[in-house]
C-alpha atoms as a printed R data frame, in Angstrom:
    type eleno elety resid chain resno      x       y       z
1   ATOM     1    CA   UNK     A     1 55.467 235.155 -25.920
2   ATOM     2    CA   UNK     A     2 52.199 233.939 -25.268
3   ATOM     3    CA   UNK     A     3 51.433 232.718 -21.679
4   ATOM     4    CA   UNK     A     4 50.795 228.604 -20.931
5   ATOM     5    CA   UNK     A     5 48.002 227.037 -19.714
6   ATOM     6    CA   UNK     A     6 46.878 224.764 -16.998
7   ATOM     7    CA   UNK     A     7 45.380 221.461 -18.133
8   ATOM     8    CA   UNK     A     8 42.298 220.808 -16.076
9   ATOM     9    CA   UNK     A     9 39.159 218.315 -17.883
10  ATOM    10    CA   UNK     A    10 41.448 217.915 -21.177
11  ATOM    11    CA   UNK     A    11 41.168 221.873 -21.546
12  ATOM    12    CA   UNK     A    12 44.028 224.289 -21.525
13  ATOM    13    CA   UNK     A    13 42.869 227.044 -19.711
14  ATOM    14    CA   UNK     A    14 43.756 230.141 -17.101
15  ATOM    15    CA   UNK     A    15 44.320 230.005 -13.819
16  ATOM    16    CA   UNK     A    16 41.568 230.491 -11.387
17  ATOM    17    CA   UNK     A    17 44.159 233.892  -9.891
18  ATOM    18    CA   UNK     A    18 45.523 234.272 -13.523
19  ATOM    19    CA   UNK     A    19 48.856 234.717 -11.782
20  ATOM    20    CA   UNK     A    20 51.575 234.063 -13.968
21  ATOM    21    CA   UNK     A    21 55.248 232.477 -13.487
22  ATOM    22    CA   UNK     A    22 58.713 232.865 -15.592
23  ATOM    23    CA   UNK     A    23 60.502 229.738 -16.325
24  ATOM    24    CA   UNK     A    24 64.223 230.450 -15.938
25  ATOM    25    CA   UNK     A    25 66.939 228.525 -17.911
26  ATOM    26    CA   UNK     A    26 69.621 228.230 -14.900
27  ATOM    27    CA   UNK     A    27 72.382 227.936 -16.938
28  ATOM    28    CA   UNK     A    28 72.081 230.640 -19.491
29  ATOM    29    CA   UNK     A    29 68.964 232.834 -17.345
30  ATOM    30    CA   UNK     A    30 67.177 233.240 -20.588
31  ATOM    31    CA   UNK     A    31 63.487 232.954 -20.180
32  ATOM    32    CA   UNK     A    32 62.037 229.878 -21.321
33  ATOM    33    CA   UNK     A    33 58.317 230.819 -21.062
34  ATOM    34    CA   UNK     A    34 55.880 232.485 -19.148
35  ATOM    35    CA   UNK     A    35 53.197 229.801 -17.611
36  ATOM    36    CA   UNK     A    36 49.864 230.332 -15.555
37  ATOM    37    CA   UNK     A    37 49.999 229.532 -11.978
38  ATOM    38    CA   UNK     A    38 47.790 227.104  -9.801
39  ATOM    39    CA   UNK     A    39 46.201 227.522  -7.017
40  ATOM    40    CA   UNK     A    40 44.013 226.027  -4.203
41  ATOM    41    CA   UNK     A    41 41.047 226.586  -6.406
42  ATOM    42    CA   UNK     A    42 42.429 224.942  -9.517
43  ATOM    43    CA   UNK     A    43 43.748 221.603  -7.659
44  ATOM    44    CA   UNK     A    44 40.017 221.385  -6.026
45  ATOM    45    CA   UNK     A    45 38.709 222.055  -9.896
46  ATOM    46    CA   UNK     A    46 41.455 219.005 -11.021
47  ATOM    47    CA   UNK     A    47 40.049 216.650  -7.960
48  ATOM    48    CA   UNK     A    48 36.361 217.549  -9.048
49  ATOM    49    CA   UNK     A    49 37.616 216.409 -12.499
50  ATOM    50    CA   UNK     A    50 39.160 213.493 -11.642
51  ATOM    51    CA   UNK     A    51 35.837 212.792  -9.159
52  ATOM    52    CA   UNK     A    52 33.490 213.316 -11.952
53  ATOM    53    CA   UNK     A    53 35.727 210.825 -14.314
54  ATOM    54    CA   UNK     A    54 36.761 207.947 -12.000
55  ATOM    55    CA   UNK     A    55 33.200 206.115 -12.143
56  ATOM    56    CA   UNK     A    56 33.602 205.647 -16.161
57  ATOM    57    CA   UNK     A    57 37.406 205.109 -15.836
58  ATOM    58    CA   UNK     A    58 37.270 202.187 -13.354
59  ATOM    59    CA   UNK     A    59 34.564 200.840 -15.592
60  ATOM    60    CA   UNK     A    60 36.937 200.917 -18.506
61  ATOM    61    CA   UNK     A    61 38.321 197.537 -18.866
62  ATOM    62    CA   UNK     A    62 42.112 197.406 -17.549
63  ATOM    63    CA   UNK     A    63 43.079 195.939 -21.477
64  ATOM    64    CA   UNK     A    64 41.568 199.091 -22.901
65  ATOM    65    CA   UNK     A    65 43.297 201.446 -20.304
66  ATOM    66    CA   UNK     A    66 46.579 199.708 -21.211
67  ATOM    67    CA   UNK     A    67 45.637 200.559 -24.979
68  ATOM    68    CA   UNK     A    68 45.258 204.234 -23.996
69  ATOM    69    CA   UNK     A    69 48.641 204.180 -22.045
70  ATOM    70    CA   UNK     A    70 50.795 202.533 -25.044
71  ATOM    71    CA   UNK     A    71 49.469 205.569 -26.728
72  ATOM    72    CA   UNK     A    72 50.881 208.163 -24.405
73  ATOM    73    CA   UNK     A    73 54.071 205.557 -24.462
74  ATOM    74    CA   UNK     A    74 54.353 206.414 -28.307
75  ATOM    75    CA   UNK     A    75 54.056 210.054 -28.011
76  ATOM    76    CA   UNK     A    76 56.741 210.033 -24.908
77  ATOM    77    CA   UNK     A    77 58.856 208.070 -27.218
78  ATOM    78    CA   UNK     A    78 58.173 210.223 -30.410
79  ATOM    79    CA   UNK     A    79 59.017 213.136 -28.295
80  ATOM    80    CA   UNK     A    80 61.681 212.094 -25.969
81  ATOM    81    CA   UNK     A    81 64.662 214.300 -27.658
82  ATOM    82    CA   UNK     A    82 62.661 217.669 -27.083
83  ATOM    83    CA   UNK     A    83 61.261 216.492 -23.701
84  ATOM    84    CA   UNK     A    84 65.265 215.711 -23.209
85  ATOM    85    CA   UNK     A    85 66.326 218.734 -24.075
86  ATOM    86    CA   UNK     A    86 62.975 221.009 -21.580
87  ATOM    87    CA   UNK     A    87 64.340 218.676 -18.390
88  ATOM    88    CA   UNK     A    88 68.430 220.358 -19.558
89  ATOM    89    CA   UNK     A    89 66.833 223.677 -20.100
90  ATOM    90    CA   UNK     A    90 64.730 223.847 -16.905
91  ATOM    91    CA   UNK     A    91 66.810 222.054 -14.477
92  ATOM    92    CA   UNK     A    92 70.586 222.131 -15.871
93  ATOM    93    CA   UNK     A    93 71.278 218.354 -15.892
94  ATOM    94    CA   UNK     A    94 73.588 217.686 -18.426
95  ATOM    95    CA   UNK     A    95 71.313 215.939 -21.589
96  ATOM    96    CA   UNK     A    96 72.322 212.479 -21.238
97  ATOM    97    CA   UNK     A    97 70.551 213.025 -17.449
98  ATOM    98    CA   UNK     A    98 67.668 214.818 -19.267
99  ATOM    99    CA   UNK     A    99 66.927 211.741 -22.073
100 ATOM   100    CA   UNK     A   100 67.649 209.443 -19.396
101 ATOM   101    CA   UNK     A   101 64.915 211.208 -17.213
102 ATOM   102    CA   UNK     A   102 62.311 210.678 -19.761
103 ATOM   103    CA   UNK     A   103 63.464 207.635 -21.002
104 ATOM   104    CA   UNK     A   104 62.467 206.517 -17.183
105 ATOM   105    CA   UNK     A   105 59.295 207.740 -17.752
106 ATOM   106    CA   UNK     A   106 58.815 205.660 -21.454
107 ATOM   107    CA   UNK     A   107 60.076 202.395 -19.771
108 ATOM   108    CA   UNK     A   108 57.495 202.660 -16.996
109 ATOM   109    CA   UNK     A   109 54.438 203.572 -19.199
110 ATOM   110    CA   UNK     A   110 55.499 200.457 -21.282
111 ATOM   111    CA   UNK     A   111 55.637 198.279 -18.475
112 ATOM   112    CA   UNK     A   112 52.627 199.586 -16.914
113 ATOM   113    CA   UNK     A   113 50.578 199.371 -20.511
114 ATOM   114    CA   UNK     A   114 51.028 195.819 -20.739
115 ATOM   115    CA   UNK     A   115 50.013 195.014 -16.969
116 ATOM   116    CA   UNK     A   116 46.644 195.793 -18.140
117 ATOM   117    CA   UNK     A   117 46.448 192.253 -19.216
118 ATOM   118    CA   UNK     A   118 47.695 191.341 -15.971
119 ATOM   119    CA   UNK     A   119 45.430 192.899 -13.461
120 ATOM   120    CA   UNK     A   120 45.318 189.510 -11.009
121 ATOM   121    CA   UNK     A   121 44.088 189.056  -7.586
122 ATOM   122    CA   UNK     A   122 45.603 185.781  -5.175
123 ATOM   123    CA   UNK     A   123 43.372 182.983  -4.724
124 ATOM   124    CA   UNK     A   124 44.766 181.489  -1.726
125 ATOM   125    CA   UNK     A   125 44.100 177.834  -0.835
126 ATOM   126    CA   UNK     A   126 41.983 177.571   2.321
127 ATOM   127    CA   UNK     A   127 41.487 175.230   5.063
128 ATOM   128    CA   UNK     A   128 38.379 174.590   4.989
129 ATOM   129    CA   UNK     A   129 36.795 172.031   2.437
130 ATOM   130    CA   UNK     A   130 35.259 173.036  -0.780
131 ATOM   131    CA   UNK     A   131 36.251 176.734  -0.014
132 ATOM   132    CA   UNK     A   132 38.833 179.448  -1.566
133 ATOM   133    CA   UNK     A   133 40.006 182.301  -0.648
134 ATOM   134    CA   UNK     A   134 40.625 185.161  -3.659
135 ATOM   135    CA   UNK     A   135 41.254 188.661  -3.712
136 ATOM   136    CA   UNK     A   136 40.657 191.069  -6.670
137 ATOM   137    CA   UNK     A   137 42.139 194.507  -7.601
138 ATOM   138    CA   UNK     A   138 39.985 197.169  -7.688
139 ATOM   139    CA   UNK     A   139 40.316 201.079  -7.993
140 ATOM   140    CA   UNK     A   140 40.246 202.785  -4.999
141 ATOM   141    CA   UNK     A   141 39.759 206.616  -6.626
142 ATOM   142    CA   UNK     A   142 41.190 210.081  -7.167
143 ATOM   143    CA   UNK     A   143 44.808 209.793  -6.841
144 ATOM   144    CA   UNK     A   144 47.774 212.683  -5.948
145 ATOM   145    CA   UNK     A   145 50.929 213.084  -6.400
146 ATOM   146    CA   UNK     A   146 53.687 215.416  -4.860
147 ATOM   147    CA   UNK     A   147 56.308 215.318  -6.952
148 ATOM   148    CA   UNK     A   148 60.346 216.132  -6.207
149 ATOM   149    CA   UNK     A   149 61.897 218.482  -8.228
150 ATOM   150    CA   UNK     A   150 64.851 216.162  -9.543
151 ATOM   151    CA   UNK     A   151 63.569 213.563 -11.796
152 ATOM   152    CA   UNK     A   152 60.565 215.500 -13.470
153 ATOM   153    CA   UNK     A   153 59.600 213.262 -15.705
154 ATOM   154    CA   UNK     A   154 60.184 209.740 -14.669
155 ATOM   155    CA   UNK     A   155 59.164 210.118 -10.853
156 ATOM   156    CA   UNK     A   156 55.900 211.340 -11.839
157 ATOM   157    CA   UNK     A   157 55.493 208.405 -14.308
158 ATOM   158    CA   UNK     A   158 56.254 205.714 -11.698
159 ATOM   159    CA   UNK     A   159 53.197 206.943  -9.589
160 ATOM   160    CA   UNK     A   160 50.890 208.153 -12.169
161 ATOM   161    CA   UNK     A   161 50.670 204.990 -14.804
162 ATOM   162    CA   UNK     A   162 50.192 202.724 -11.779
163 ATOM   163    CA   UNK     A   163 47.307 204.873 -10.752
164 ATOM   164    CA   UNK     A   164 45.933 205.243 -14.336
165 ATOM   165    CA   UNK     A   165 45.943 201.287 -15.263
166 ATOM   166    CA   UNK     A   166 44.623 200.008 -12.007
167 ATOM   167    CA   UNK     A   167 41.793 202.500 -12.617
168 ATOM   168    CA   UNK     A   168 42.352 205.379 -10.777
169 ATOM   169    CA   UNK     A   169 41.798 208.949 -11.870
């Protein structure tokens, strides 16, 4: 079985140790693949990334980055039985709890797609004459995420397709 890579820049590639990790079915202990390990050096190598991207991605207008995310919506909706079916495998949640998982995670990028025709600020009436007061969205840069372990896909998608239509990388 060949080994899994990290994605890092839109490559797949090896860990910066090359340490590897076994995936474990819990309910039947077979082996559900071998993947490469991250490490201190590859999340600095993923900020760096992100760094080097966020300039051109905040640029991107928030109708185009909502364009880009109803594409990842199709594929998580193409894909949502087998995605279903990793969360049972890796976790043991029953299946129903594993579509419903990534079902979270389809609802939110749909949502989250179309507010990139929505991306207001306030303008707030002031008290002084011939004078507003207005605020405006912007990006504010790299974004992280720590993730718990129970909702794997759709907890993840609730922080990360904020992040990704407001601009951040």
């Amino acid at each position: 079985m060949s080994v899994q890579k990290i994605l890092i820049n839109g490559e797949w590639i090896e860990s910066n140790s090359g340490e590897t990790f076994e995936s474990i079915n819990p309910a039947t202990e077979q082996s559900l693949g071998t993947f490469q390990k991250g490490n201190r050096e590859d999340v600095k190598s993923a900020i760096d990334a992100a760094e080097d991207a966020f300039e051109k991605w905040s640029n991107f207008p928030a109708p185009k980055r909502g364009e880009i995310l109803l594409k990842a919506y199709q594929l998580l909706k193409q894909n949502k039985q087998r995605l279903g079916e990793l969360v049972t495998k890796e976790m043991g949640k029953v299946l129903p709890e594993g579509l419903g998982d990534v079902q979270e995670a389809i609802d939110m990028t749909a949502y989250m797609a179309a507010e990139g025709r929505r991306l207001f600020g306030h303008t707030t009436p002031s008290e002084l004459p011939d004078k507003f007061c207005m605020t405006i969205r912007r990006p504010i840069g790299v974004v992280g995420l720590i993730s718990p372990w129970n909702f794997p896909v759709a907890i993840p998608s609730w922080k990360i397709m904020p992040a990704l239509i407001c601009g951040n990388t």
